[in-house]
Each structure stands twice: as structure tokens, then as C-alpha cells.
Short mmCIF file of C-alpha atoms and ligand atoms in Angstrom, two decimals:
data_model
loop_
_atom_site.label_atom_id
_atom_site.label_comp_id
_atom_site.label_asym_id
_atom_site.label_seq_id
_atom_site.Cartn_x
_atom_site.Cartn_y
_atom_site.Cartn_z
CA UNK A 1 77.27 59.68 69.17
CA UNK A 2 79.68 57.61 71.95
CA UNK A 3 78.27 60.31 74.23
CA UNK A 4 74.59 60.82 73.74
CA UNK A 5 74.61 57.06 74.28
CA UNK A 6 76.64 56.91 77.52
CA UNK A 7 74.18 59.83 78.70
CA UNK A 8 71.23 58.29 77.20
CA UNK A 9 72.28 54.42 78.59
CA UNK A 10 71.39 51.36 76.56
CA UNK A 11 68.49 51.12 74.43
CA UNK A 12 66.33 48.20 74.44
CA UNK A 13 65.85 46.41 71.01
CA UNK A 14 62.82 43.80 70.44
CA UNK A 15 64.14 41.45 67.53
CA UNK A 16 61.19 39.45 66.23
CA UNK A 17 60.57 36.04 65.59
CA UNK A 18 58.91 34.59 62.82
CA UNK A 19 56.48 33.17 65.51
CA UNK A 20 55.66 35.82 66.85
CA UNK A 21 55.28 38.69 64.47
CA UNK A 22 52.86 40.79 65.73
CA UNK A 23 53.06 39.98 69.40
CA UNK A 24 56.75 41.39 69.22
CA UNK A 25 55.60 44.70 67.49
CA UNK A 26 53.32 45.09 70.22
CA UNK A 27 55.63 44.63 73.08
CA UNK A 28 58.20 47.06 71.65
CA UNK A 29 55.16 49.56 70.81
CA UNK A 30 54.16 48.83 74.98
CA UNK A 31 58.08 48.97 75.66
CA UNK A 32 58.45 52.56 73.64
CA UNK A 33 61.48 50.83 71.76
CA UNK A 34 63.02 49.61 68.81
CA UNK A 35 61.60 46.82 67.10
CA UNK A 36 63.77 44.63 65.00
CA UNK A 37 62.86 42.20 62.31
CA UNK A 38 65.46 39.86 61.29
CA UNK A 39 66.09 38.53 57.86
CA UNK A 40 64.97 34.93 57.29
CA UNK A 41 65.18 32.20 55.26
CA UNK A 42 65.22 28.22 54.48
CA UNK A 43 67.67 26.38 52.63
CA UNK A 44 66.50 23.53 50.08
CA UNK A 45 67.64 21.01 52.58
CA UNK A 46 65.50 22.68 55.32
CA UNK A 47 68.45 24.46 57.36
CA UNK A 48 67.18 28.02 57.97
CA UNK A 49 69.06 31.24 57.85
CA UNK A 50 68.78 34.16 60.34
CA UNK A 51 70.62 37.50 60.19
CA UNK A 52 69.95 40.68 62.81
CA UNK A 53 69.41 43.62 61.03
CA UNK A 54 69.85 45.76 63.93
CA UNK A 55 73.51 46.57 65.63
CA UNK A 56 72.98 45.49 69.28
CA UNK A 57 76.53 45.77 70.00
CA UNK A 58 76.01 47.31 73.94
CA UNK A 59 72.48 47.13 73.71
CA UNK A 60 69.75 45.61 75.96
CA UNK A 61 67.71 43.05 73.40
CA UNK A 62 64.60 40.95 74.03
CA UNK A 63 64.01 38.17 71.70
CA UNK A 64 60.19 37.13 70.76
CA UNK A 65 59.39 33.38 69.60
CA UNK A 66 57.20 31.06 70.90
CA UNK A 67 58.41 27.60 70.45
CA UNK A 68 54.99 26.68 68.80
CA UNK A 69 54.11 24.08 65.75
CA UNK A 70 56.83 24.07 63.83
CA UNK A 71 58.61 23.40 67.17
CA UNK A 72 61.84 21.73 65.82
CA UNK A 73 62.62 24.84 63.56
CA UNK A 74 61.43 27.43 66.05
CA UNK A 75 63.37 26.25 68.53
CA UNK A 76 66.17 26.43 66.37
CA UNK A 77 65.62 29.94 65.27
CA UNK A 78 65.76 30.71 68.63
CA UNK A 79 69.31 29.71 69.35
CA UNK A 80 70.20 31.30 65.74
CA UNK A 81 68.96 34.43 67.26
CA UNK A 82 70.32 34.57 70.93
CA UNK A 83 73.20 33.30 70.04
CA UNK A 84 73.74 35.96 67.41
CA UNK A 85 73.07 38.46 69.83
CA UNK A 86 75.48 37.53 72.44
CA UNK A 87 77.92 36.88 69.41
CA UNK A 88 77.47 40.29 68.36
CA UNK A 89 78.01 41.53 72.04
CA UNK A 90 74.19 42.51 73.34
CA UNK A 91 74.95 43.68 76.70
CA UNK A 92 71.79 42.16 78.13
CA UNK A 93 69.31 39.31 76.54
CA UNK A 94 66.08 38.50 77.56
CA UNK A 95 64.37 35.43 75.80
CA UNK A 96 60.76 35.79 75.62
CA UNK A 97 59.15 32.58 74.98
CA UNK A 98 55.43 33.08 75.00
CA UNK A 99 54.28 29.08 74.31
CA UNK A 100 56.99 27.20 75.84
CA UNK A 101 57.28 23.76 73.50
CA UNK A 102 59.14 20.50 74.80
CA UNK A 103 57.80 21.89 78.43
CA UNK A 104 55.59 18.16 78.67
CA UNK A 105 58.13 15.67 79.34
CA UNK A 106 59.83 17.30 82.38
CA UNK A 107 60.90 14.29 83.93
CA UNK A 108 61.89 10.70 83.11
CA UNK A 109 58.83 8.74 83.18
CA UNK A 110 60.28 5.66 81.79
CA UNK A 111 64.27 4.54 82.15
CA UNK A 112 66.11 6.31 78.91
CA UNK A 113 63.68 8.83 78.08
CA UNK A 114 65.12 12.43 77.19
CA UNK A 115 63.95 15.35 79.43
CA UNK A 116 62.85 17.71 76.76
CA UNK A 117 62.33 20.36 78.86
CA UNK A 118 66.08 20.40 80.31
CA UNK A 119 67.58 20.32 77.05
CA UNK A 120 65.52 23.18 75.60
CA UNK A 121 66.32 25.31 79.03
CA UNK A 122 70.24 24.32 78.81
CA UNK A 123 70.35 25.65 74.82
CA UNK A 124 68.60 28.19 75.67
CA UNK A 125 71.16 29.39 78.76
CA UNK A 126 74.23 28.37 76.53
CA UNK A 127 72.52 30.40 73.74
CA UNK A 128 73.23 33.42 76.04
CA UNK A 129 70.28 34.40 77.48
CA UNK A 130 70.47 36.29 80.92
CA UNK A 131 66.64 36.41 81.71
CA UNK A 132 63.67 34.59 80.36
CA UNK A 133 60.25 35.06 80.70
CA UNK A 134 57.08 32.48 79.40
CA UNK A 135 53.40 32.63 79.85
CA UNK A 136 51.52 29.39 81.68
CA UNK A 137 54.00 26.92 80.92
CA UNK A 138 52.75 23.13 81.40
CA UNK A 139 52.40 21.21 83.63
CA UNK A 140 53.71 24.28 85.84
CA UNK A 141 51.80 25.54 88.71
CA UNK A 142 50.50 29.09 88.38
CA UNK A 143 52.92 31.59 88.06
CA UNK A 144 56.09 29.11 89.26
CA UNK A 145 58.95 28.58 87.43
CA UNK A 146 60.65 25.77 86.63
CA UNK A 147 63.59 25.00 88.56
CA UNK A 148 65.36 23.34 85.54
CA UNK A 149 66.93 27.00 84.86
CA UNK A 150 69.98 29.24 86.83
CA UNK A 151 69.10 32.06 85.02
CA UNK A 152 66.41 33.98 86.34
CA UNK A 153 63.12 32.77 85.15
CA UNK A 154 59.40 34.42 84.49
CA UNK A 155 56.31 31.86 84.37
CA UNK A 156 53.67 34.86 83.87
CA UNK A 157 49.99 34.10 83.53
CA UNK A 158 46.93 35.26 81.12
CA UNK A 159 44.29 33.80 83.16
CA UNK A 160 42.90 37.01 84.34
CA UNK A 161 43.56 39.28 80.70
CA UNK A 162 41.61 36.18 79.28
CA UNK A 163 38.47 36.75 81.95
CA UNK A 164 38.72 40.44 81.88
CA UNK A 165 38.49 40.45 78.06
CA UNK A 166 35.72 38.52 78.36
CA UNK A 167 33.44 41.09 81.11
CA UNK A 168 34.40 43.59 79.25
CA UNK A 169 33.45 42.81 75.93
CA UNK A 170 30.16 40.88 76.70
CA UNK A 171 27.51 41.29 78.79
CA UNK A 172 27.90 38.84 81.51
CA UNK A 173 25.02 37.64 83.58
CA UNK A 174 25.92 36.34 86.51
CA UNK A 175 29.37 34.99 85.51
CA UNK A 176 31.17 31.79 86.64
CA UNK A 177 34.33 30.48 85.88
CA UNK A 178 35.64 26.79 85.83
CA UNK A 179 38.61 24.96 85.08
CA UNK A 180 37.87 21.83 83.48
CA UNK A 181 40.22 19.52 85.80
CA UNK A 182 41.40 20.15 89.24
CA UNK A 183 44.73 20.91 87.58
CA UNK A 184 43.31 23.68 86.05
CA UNK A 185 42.13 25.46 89.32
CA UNK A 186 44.32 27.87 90.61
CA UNK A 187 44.11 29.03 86.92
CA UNK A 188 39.95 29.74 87.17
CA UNK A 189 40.57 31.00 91.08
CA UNK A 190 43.16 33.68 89.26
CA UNK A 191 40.72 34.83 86.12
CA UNK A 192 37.56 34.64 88.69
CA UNK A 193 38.94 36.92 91.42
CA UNK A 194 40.14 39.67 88.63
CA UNK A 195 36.33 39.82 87.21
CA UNK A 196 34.83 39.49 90.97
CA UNK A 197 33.14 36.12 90.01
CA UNK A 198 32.32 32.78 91.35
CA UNK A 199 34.55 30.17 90.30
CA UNK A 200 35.10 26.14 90.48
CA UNK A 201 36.91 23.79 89.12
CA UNK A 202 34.85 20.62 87.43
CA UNK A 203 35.12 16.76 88.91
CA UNK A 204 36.01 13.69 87.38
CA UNK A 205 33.40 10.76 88.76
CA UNK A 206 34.34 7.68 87.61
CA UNK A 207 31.57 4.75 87.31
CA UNK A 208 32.98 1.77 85.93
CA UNK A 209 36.03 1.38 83.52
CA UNK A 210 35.37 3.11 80.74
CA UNK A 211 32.44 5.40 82.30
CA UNK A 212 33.65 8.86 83.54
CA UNK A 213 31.39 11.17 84.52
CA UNK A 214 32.62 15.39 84.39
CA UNK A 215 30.02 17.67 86.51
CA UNK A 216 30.64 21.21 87.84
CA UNK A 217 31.96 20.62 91.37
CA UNK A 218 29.68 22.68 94.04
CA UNK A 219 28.71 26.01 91.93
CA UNK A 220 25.07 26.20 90.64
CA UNK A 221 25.49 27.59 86.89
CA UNK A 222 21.63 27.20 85.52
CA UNK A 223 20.99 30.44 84.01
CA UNK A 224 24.40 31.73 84.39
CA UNK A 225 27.28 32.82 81.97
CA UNK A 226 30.02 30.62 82.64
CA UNK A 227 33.94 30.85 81.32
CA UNK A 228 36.32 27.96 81.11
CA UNK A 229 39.51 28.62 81.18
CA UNK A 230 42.61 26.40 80.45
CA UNK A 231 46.27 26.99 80.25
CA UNK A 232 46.16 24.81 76.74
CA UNK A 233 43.25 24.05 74.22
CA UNK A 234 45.21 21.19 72.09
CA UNK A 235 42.95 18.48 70.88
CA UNK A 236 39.88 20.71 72.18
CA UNK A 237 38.69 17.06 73.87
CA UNK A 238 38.70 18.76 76.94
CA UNK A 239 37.10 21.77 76.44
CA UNK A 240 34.59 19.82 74.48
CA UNK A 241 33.53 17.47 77.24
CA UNK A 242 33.48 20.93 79.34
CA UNK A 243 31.52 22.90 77.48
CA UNK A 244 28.51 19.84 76.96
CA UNK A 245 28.84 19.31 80.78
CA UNK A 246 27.72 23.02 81.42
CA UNK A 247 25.35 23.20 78.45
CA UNK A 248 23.42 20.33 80.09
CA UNK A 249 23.80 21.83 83.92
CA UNK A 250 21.53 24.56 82.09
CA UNK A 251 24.59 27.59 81.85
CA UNK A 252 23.54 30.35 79.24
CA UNK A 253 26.14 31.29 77.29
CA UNK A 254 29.89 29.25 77.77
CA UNK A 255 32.89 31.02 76.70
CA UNK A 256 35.90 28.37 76.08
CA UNK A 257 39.59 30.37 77.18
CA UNK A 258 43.03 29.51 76.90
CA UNK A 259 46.10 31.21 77.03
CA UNK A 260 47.68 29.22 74.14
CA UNK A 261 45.60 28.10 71.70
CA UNK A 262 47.22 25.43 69.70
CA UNK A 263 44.29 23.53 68.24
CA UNK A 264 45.66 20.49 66.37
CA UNK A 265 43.53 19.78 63.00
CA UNK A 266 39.69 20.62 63.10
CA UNK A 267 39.63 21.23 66.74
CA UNK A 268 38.24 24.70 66.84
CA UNK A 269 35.14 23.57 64.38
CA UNK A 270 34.50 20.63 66.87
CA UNK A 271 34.74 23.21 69.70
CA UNK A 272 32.43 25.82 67.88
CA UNK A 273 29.82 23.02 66.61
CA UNK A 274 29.13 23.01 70.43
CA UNK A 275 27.08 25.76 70.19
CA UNK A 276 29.93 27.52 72.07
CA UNK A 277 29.40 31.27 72.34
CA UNK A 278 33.29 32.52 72.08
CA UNK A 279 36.39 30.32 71.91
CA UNK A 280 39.24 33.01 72.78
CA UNK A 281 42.89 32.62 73.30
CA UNK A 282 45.68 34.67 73.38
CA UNK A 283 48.46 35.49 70.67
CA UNK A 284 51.58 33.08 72.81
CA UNK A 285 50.38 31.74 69.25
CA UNK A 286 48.94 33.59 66.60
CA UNK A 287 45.45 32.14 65.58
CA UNK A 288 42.53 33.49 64.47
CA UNK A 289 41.29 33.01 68.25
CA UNK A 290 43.62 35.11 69.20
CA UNK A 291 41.77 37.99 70.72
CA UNK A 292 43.72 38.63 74.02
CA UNK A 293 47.02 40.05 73.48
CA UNK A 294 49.97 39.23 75.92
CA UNK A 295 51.89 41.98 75.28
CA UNK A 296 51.25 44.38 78.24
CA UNK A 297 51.43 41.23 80.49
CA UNK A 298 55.37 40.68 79.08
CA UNK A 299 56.19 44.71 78.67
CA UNK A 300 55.23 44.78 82.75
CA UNK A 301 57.18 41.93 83.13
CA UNK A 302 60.28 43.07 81.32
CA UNK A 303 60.12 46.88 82.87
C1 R5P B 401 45.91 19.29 80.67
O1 R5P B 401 46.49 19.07 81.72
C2 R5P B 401 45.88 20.66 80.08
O2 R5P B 401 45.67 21.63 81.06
C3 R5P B 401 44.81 20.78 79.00
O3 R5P B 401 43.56 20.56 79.59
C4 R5P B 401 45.06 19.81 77.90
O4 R5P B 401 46.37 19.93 77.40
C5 R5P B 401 44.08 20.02 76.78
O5 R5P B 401 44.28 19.05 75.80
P1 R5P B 401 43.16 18.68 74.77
O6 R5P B 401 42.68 19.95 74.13
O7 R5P B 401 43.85 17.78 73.79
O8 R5P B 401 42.07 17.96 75.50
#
């Protein structure tokens, strides 16, 4: 047994999250490897309990769960899990975060504030982790890192998986693509150049106080298909004000796209009362939007 494993090296082991359930079981199913589901479960007082059920002792293991709503206890499961692994003497960890929560506040905007986003990075590193990879994290610039960690650190992107599911599963006539703020650009410029389309990013005009106006920047889209794409739908406000701008510039059908789709309360019926064709994210977390699958973007990653 010793043997066959010296001559066979490590195995890799994806243990998964209760976050992320299925996006695990796809990564180890792109990954050809053993997937993992620990045992879990809450206390009355809310503590929660996490036990591997796989011996990792030697082994290389990657660790799936986005740090989505619940954030508090998913965070915490998190450090249950990594540090259970290095506990139990995993000879390699890689965190996979696919929504990276706390990631807002990553400086001190006011004197005394906590930076959220270098505590969560510091548990995470004294959790064990050796390697850890995230999808779009905000306010990040495409496909950067942030410097906050001194492990090695993967800020991968969904921008173009989220256009190419869309070309490839509709018809599109003469697509565009926009990002709905300037911040939001290199984000359209990514998902535009992987479907060979036009693409812009829309501009704020403001008026007077408390009149802002939101029109598409140079691009012509009367007629035309046009995709949105975001790193975050949250309140849908934005992509709401997006999509209306567009409907009135005369575009045909508007796709709404975001790699995580967190949609607080009735957002996605305010989005699809629109008149929105397709609101699609991906499964950092797992919604019924969740049509675009992260997985081979992560297994590529990871290999
Ligand atoms: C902003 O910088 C982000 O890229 C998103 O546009 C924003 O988080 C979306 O928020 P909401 O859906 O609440 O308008």
C-alpha cells in the first residue's frame, strides 16, 4: 500500500463545503479525483461541527466554500476545515474560495475601522493554507490579486465563460457587451474579446444633484443584442438602471451577467420584471441563475 503510493505520488482530495456542494463535485469530476464530503452539523447554540471523512494524511487537498450569505458561519467552516486538514497532516492545501466575502472593506476608510479583508486573508494563512485561488474578487482589478496575502494567490475571472455561454446558447444578433460603470470595464473588454464582439462600458452624466443620467458610452446598440456583465449583481439596482438604459437606446434582447450572483431579497424579480431576456450567473454561489459553472475555470487553475 506504502509503495503503490510512493510510486503513484499524492492524490489530490476535493473536500466539499456546504457552500459549495455541487461546484466541488464538479471540480473533482474536472480534476479526475477524489471528492470528499465532510460531516456537518450545528449545535443548539449555533456553534457548528465539521469532521473530514477522508484520511488526507500525505495527501494534496483542495477545499471548496465560498464565503457567501451566511458569511459569518461559512467563514468559519472554512477554518474548521483547513485547519483540520493541516491538523491531520495534508501535505499540500489549496483553499478555493469562489465568492470571496469581507473582500469590501479593504482599507480603513474611517480612523478605527477593521480591515475585513486582512483578517479573513490572515485566518485563512494561519488556517494552513499554502495556495488560494478566488474568482473576481471586489473591488479587485481583473485578474489581480490582492496583495494582503504571502501565500500565493489566484484572482481568476468568469467574464468570458459568462459571454461564451451566452453565444453559444442563443442566437446573437449583432452582440455588444457593456459594463455598467467604468469599474466594470476591463471586465466587458475580457467577455467581448472571447465572443469577438463590440464592447463599452456605460457613463455616468450627472445634471444637477440628485439627477444622474446612465447612457451607453460611444457604441450604437439599436437593434443589437447586448450583454452586461458585472463582477456582482447584489441589490440588482445596477443592473436595473442598465438594462432600462439599453432598452430605451433601442437594444433587442439584454442579457444581465455576473459572476456571483448574490441577489439580496426580491432582486432577481425586479431584474426579470424588466423585460430582461436572461439574468445568468455563475455557481461562486449556487442560485437558480446559476447557469455558468466555474469549475473548469478553477480545475485549470489548480492543474
Ligand atoms: C460595484 O462596484 C459592483 O461592481 C456592482 O456593480 C455592485 O456591487 C452591484 O450592486 P447592486 O446590485 O446592489 O447595484
Amino acid at each position: 500500500m506504502i509503495i503503490s503510493k510512493l510510486l503513484m505520488g499524492h492524490k489530490m482530495i476535493v473536500i466539499g463545503g456546504s457552500s459549495s456542494k455541487n461546484l466541488s463535485k464538479k471540480i473533482a469530476k474536472e480534476l479526475d479525483c477524489e471528492f470528499s464530503e465532510p460531516e456537518f452539523e450545528k449545535f443548539p447554540d449555533g456553534e457548528i461541527y465539521v469532521r473530514l471523512t477522508s484520511d488526507v494524511e500525505n495527501e494534496k487537498v483542495v477545499i471548496v466554500q465560498s464565503t457567501c450569505n451566511p458569511p459569518n458561519q461559512n467563514y468559519m467552516e472554512l477554518f474548521l476545515l483547513l485547519d483540520a486538514a493541516n491538523d491531520l497532516g495534508a501535505e499540500k492545501i489549496s483553499a478555493v474560495v469562489p465568492y470571496f466575502g469581507y473582500a469590501r472593506q479593504d482599507k480603513r476608510f474611517e480612523s478605527g475601522e477593521a480591515v475585513s479583508l486582512e483578517t479573513v486573508s490572515n485566518l485563512i494563512e494561519c488556517s494552513g493554507t499554502d495556495e488560494i485561488y478566488m474568482l473576481d474578487i471586489h473591488p479587485q482589478p481583473l485578474e489581480q490579486s490582492p496583495e494582503v496575502f504571502d501565500i500565493p494567490a489566484y484572482n481568476l475571472t468568469a467574464a468570458d465563460s459568462l459571454a461564451r455561454y451566452i453565444d453559444e446558447n442563443y442566437s446573437l444578433e449583432s452582440p455588444v457587451v457593456f459594463a455598467p460603470d467604468k469599474g466594470a470595464e476591463e471586465w466587458a473588454k475580457k467577455a467581448g474579446e472571447s465572443i469577438e464582439a463590440d464592447c463599452d462600458f456605460m457613463e455616468k452624466k450627472r445634471h444637477g444633484p440628485e439627477t444622474v443620467e446612465i447612457q451607453p458610452r460611444q457604441i450604437e446598440v439599436e437593434g443589437r443584442d447586448a450583454i452586461i456583465v458585472d463582477d456582482i449583481i447584489s441589490t440588482g439596482g445596477t443592473m436595473r438602471e442598465a438594462i432600462n438604459i439599453l432598452q430605451d437606446h433601442g437594444a433587442n434582447r439584454v442579457f444581465a451577467s455576473c459572476t456571483h450572483p448574490v441577489l439580496v431579497g426580491d432582486a432577481l424579480e425586479k431584474l426579470r420584471n424588466t423585460g430582461v431576456e436572461e439574468v445568468i450567473g455563475t455557481d461562486t454561489i449556487e442560485k437558480e441563475v446559476s447557469k455558468v459553472s466555474v469549475a473548469p475555470v478553477i480545475s485549470e487553475a489548480i492543474r
